[in-house]
PDB file of N, CA and C in Angstrom:
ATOM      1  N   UNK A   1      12.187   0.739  31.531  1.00  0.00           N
ATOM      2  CA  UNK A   1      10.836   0.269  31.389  1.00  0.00           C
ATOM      3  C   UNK A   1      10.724  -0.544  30.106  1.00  0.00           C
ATOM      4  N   UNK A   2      10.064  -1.794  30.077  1.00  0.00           N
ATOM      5  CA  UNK A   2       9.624  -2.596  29.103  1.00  0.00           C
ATOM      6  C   UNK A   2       8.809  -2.335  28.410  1.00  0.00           C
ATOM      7  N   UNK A   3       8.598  -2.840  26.762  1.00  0.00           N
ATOM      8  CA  UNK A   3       7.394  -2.327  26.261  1.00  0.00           C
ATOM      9  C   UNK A   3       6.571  -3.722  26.118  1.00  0.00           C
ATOM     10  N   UNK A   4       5.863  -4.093  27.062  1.00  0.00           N
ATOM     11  CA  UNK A   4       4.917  -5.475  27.215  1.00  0.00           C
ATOM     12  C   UNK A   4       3.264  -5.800  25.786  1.00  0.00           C
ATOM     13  N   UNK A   5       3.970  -4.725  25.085  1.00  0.00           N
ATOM     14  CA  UNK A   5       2.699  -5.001  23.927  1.00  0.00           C
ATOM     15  C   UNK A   5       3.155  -6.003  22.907  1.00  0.00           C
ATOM     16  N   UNK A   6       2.399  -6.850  22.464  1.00  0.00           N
ATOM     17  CA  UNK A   6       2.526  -7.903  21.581  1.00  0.00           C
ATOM     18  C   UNK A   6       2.394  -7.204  20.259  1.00  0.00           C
ATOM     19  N   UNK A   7       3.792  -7.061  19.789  1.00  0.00           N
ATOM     20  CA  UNK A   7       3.879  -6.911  18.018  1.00  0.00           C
ATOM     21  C   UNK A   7       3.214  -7.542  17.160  1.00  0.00           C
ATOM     22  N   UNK A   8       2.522  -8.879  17.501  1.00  0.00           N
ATOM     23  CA  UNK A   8       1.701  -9.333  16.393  1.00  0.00           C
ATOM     24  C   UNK A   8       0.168  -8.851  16.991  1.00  0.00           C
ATOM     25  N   UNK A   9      -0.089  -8.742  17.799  1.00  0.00           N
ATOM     26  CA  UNK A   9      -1.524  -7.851  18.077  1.00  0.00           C
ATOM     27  C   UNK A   9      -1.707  -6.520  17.078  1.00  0.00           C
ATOM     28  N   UNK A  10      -0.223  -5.926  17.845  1.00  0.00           N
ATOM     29  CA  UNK A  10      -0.649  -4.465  17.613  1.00  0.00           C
ATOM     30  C   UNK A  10      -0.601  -4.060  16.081  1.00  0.00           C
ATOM     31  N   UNK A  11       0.279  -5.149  15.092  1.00  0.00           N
ATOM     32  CA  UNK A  11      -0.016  -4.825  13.452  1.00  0.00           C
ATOM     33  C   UNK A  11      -1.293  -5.905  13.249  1.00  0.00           C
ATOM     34  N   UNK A  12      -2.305  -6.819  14.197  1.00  0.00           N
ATOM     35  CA  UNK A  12      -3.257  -6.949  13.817  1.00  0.00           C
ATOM     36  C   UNK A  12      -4.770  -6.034  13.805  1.00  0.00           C
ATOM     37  N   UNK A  13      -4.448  -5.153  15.034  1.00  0.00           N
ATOM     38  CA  UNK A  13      -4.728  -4.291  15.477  1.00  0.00           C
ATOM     39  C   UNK A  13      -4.901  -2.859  14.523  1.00  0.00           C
ATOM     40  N   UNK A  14      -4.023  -2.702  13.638  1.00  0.00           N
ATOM     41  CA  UNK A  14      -3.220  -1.537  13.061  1.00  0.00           C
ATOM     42  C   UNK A  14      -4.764  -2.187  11.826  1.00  0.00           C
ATOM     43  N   UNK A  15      -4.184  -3.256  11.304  1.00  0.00           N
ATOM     44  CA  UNK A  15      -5.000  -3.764  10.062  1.00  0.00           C
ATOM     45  C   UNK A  15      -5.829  -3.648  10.181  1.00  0.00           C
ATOM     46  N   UNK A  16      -7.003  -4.039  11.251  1.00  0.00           N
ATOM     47  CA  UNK A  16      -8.547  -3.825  10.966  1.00  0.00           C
ATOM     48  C   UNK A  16      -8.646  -2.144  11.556  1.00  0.00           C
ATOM     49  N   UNK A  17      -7.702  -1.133  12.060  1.00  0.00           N
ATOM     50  CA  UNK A  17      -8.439   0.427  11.989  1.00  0.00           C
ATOM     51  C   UNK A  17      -8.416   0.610  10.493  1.00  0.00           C
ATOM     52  N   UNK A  18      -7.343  -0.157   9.730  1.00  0.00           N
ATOM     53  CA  UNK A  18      -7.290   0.647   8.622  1.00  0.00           C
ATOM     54  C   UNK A  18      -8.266   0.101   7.671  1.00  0.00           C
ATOM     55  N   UNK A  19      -8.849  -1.114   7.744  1.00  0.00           N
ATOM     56  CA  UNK A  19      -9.764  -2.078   6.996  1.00  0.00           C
ATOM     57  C   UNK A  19     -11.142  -1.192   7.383  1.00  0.00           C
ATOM     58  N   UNK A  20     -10.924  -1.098   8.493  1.00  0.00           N
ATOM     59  CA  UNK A  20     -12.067  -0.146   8.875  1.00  0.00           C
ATOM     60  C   UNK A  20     -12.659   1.568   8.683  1.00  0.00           C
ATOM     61  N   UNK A  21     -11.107   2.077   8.573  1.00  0.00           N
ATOM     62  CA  UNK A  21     -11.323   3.206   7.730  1.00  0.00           C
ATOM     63  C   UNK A  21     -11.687   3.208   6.368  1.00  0.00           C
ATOM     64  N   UNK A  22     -11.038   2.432   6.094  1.00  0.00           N
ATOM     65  CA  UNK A  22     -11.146   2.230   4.097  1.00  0.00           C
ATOM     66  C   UNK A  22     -12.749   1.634   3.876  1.00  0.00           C
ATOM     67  N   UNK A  23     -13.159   1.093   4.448  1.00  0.00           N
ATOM     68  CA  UNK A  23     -14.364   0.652   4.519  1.00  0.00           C
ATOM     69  C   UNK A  23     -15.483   1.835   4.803  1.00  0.00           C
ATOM     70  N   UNK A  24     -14.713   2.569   5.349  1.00  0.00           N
ATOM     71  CA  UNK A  24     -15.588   3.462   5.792  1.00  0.00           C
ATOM     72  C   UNK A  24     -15.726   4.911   4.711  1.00  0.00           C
ATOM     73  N   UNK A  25     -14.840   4.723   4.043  1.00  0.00           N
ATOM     74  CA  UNK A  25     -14.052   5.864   3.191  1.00  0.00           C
ATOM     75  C   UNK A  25     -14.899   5.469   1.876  1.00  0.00           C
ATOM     76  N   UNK A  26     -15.087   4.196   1.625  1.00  0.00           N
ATOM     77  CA  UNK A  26     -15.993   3.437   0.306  1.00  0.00           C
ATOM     78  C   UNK A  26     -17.671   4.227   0.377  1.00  0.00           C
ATOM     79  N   UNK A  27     -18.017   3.074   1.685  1.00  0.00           N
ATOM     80  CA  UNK A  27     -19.198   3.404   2.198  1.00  0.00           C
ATOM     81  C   UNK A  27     -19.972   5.060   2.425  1.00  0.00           C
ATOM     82  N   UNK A  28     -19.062   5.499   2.741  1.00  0.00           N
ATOM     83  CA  UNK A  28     -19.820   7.445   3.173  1.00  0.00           C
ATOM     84  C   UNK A  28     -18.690   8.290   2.087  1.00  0.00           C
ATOM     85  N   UNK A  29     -18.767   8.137   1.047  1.00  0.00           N
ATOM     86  CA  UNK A  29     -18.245   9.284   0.277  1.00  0.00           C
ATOM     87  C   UNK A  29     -18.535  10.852   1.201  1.00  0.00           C
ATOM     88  N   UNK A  30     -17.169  11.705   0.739  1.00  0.00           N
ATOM     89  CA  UNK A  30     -17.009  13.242   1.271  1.00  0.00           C
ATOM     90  C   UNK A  30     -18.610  13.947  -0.074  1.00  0.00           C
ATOM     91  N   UNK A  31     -19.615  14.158   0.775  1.00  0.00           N
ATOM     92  CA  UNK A  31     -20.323  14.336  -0.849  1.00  0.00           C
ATOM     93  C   UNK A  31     -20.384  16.152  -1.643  1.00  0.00           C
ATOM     94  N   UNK A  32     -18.262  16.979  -0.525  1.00  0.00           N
ATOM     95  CA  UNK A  32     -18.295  17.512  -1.658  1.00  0.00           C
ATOM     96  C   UNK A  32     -17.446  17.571  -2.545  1.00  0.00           C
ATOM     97  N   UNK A  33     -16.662  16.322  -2.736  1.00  0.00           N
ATOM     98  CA  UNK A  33     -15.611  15.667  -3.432  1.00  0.00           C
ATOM     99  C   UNK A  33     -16.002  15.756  -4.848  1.00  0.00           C
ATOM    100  N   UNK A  34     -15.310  15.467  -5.776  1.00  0.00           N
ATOM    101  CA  UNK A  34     -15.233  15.285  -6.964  1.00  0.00           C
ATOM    102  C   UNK A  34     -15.288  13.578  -6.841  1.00  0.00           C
ATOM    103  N   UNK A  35     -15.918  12.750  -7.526  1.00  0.00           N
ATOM    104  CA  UNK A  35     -16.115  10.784  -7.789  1.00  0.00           C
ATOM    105  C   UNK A  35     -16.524  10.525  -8.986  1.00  0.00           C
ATOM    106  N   UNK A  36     -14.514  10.647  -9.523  1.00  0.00           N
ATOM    107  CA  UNK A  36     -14.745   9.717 -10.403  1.00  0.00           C
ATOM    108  C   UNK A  36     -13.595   8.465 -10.560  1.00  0.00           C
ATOM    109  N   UNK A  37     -14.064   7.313 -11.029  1.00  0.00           N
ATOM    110  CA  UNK A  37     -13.107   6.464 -10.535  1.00  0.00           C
ATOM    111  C   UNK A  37     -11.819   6.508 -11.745  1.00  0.00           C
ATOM    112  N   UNK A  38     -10.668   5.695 -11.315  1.00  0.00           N
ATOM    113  CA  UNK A  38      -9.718   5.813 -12.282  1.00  0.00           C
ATOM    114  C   UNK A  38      -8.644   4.103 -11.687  1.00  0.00           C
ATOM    115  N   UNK A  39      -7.982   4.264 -12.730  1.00  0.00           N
ATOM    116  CA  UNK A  39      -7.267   2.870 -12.535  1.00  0.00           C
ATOM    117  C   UNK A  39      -5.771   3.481 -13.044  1.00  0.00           C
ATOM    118  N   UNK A  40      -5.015   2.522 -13.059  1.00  0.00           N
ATOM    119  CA  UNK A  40      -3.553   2.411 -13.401  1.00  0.00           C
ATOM    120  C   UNK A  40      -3.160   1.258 -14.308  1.00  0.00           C
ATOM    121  N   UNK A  41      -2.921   1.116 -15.378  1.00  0.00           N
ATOM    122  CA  UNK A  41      -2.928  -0.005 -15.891  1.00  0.00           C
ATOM    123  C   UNK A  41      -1.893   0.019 -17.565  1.00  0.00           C
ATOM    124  N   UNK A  42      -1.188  -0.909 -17.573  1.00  0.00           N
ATOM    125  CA  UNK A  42       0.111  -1.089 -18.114  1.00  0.00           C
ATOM    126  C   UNK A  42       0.331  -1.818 -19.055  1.00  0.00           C
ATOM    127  N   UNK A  43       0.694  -1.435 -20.158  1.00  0.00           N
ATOM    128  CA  UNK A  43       0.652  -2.361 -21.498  1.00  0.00           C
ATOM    129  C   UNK A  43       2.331  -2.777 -21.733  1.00  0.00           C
ATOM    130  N   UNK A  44       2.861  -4.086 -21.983  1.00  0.00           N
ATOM    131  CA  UNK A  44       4.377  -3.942 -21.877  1.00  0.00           C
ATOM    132  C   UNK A  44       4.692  -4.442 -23.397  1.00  0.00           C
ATOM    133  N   UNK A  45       5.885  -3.672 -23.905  1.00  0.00           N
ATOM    134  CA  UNK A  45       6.348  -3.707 -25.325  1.00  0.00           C
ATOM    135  C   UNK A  45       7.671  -4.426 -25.231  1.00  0.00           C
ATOM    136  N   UNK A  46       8.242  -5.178 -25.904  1.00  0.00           N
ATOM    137  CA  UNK A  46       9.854  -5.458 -26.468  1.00  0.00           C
ATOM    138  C   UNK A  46      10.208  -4.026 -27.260  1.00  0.00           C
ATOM    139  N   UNK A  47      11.677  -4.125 -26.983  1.00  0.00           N
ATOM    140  CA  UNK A  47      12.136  -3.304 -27.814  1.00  0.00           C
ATOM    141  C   UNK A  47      13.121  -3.755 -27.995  1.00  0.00           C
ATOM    142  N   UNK A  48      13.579  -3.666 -29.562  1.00  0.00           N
ATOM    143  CA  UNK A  48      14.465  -3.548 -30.196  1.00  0.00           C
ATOM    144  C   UNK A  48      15.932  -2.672 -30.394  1.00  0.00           C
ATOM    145  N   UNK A  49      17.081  -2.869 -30.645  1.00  0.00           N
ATOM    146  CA  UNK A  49      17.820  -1.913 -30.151  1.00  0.00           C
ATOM    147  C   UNK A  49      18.922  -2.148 -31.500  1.00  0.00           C
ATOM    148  N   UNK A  50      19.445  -1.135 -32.295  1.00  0.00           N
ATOM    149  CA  UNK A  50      20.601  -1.799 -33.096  1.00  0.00           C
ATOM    150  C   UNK A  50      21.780  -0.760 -32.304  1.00  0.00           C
ATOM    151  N   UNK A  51      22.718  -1.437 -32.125  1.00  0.00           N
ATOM    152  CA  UNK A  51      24.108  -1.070 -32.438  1.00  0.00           C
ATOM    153  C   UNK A  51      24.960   0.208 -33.114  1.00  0.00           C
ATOM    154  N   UNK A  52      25.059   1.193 -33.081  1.00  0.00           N
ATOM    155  CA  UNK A  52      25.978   2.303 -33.673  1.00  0.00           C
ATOM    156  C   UNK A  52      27.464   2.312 -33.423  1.00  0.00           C
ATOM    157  N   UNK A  53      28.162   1.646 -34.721  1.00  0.00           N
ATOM    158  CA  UNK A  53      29.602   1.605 -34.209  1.00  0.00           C
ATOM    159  C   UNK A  53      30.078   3.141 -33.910  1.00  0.00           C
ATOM    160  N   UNK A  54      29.958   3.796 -35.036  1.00  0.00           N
ATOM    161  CA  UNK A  54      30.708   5.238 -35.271  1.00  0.00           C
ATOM    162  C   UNK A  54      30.013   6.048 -33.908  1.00  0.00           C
ATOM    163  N   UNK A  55      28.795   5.732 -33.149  1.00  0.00           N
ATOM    164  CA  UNK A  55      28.769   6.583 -32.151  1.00  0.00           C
ATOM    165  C   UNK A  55      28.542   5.745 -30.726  1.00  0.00           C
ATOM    166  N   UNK A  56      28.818   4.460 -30.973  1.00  0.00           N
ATOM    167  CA  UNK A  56      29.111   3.330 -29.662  1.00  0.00           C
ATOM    168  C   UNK A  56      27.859   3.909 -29.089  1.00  0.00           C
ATOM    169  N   UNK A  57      26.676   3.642 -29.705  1.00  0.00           N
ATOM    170  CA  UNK A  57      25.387   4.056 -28.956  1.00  0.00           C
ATOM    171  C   UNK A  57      24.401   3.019 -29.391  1.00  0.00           C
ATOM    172  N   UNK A  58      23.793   2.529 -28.454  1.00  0.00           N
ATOM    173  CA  UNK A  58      22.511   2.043 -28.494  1.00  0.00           C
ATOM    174  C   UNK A  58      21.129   2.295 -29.454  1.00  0.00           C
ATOM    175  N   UNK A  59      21.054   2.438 -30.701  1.00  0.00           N
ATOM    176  CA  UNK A  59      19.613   3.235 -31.077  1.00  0.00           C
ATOM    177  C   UNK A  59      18.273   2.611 -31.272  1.00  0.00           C
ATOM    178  N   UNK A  60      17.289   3.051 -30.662  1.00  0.00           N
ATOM    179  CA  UNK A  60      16.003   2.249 -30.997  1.00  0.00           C
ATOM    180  C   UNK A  60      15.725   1.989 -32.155  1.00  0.00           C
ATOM    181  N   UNK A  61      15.249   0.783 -32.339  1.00  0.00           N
ATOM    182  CA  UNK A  61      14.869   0.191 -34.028  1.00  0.00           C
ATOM    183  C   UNK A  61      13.880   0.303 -33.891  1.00  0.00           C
ATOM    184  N   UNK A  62      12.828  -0.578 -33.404  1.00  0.00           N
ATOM    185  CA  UNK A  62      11.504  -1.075 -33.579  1.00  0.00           C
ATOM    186  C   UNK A  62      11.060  -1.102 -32.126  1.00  0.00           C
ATOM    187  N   UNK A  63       9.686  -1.553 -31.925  1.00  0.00           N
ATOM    188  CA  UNK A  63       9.220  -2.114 -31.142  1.00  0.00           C
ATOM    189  C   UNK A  63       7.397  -2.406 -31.084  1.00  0.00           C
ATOM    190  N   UNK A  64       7.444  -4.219 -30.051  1.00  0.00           N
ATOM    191  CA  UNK A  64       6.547  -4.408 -30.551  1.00  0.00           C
ATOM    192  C   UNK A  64       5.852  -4.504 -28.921  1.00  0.00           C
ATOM    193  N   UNK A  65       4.412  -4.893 -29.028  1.00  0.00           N
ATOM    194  CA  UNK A  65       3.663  -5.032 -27.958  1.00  0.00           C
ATOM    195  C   UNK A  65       3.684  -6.212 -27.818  1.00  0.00           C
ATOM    196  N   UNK A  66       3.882  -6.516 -26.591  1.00  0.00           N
ATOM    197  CA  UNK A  66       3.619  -7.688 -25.793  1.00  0.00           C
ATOM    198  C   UNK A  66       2.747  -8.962 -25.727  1.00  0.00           C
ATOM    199  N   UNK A  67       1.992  -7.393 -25.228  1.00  0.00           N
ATOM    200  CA  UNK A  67       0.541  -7.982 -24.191  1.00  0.00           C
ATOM    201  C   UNK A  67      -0.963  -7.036 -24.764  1.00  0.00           C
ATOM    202  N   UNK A  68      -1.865  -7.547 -24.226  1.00  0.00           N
ATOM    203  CA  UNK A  68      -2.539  -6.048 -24.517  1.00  0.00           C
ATOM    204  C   UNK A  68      -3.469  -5.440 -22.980  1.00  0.00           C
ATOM    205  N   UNK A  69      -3.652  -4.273 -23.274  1.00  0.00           N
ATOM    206  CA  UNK A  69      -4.336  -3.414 -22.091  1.00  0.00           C
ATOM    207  C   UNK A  69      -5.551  -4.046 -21.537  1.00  0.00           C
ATOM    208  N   UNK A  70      -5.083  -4.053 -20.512  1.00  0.00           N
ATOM    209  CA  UNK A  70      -6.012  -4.594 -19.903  1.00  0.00           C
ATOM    210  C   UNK A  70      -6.585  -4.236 -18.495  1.00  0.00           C
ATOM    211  N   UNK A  71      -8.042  -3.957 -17.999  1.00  0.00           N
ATOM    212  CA  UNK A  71      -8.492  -3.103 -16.794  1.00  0.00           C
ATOM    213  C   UNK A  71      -7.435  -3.714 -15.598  1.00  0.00           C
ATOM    214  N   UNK A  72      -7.287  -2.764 -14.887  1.00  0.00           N
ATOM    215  CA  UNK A  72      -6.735  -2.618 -13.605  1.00  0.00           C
ATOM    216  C   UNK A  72      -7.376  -3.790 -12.656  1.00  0.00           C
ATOM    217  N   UNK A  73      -6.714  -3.993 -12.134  1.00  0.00           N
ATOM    218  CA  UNK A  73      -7.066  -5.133 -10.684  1.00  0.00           C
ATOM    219  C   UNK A  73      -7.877  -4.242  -9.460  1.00  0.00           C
ATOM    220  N   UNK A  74      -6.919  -2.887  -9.490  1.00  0.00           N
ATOM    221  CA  UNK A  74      -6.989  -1.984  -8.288  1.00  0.00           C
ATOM    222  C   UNK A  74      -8.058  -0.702  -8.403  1.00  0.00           C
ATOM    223  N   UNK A  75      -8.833  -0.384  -8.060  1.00  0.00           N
ATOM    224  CA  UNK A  75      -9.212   1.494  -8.631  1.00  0.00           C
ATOM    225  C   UNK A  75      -9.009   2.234  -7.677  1.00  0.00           C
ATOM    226  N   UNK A  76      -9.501   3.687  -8.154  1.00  0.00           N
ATOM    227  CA  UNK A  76      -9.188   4.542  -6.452  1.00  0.00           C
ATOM    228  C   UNK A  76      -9.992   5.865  -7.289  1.00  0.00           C
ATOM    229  N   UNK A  77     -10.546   6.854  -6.424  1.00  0.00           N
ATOM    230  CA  UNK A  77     -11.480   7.684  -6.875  1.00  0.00           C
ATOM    231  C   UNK A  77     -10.633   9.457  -7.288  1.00  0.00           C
ATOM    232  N   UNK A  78     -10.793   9.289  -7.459  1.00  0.00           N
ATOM    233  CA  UNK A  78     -10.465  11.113  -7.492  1.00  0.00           C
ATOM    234  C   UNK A  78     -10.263  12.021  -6.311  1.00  0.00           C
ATOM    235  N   UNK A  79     -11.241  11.315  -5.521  1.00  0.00           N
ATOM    236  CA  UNK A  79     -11.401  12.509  -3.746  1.00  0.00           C
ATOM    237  C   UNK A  79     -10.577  11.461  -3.016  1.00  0.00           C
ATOM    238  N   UNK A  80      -9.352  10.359  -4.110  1.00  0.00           N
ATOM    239  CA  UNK A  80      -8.817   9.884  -2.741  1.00  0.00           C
ATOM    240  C   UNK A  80      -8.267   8.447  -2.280  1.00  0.00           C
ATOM    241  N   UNK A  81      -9.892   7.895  -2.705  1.00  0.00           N
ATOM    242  CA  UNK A  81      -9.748   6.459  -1.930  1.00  0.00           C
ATOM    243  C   UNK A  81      -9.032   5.523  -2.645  1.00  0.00           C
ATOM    244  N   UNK A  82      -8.346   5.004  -1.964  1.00  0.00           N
ATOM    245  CA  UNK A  82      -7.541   3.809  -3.195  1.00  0.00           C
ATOM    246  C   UNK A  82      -7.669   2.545  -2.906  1.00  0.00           C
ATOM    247  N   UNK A  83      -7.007   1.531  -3.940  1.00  0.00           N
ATOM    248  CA  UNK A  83      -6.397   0.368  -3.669  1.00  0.00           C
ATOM    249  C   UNK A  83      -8.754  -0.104  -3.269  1.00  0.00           C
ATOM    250  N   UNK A  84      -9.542  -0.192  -4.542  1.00  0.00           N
ATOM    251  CA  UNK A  84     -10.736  -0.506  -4.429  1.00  0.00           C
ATOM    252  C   UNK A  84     -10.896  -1.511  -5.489  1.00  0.00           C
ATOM    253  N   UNK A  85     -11.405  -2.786  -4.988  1.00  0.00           N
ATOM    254  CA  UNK A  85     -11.925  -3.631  -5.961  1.00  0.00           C
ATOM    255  C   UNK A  85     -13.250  -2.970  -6.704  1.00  0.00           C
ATOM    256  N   UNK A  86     -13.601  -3.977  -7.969  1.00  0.00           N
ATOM    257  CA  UNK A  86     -14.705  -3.016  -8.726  1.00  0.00           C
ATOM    258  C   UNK A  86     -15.670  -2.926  -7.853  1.00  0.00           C
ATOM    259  N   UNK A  87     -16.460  -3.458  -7.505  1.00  0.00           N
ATOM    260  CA  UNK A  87     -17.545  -3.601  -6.403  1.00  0.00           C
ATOM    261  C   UNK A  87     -17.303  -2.616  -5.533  1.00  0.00           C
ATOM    262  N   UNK A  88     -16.234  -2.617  -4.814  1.00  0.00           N
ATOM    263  CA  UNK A  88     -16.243  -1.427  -3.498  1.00  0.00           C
ATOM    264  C   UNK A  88     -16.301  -0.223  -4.831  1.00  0.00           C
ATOM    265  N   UNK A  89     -15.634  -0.136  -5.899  1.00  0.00           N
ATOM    266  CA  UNK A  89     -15.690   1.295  -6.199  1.00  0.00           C
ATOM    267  C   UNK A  89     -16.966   1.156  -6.952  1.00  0.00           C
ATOM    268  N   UNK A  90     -17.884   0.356  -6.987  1.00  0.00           N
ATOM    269  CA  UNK A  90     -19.191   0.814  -7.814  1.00  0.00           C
ATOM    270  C   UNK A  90     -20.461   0.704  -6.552  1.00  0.00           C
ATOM    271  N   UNK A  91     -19.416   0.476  -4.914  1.00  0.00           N
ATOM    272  CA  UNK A  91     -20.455   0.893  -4.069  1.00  0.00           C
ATOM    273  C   UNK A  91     -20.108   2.067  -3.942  1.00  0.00           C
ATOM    274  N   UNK A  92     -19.147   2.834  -3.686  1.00  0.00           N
ATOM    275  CA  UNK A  92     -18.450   3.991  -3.843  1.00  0.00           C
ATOM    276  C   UNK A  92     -19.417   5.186  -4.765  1.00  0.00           C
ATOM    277  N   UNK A  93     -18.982   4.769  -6.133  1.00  0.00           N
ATOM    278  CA  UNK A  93     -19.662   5.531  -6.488  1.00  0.00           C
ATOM    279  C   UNK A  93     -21.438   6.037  -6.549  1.00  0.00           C
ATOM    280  N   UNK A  94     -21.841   4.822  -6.382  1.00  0.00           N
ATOM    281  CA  UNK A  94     -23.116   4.562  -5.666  1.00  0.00           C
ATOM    282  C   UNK A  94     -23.963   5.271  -4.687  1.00  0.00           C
ATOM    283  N   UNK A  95     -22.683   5.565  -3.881  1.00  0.00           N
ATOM    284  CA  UNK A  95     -23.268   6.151  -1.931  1.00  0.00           C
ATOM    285  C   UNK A  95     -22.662   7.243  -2.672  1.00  0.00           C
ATOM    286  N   UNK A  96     -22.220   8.006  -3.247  1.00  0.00           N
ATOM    287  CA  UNK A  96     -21.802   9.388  -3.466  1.00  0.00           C
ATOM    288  C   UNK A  96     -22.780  10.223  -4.645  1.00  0.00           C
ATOM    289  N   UNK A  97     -23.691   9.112  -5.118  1.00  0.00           N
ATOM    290  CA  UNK A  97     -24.906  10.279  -6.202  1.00  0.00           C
ATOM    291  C   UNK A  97     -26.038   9.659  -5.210  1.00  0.00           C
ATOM    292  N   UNK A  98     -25.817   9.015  -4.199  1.00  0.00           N
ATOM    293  CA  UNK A  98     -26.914   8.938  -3.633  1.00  0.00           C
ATOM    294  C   UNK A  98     -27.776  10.360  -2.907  1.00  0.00           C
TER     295      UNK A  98
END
């Protein structure tokens, strides 16, 4: 038996249940969850390294910062929801002290 389903349907298919869950997950917070939002976000340093002949080891010298900290692109709540632009997570938090 053949499988006659179109692979590009069915991961277009796949995308809007899940666009649609997540949407839905923003919109109707669990209201007896814990909501608070949180991010992930990454500051990157050089580092410095000298040389140890007598123990042929690598040792940290210094190091400096890069870049500086800066808010997340992405958020996601505590009860869950992830991967939320600010807006969805400040409708988010919104519909959940509502």
């Amino acid at each position: 038996m053949t499988d006659d389903r179109d692979p590009e349907k069915t991961l277009e298919d796949w995308k809007r249940e899940m666009q649609a869950e997540h949407e839905a997950q923003i919109a109707e917070p669990d209201p007896d969850e814990d909501h608070r939002i949180e991010g992930v976000t990454q500051v990157s340093y050089r580092v410095y390294f000298e040389y140890d002949d007598e123990t042929d080891t690598l040792e940290r010298e210094r190091r400096e910062q890069v870049d500086d900290l800066a808010d997340p692109e992405l958020l996601s709540c505590a009860c869950g929801v992830r991967g939320m632009t600010r807006e969805e997570a400040r409708e988010h938090v919104g519909a959940a002290t509502d």
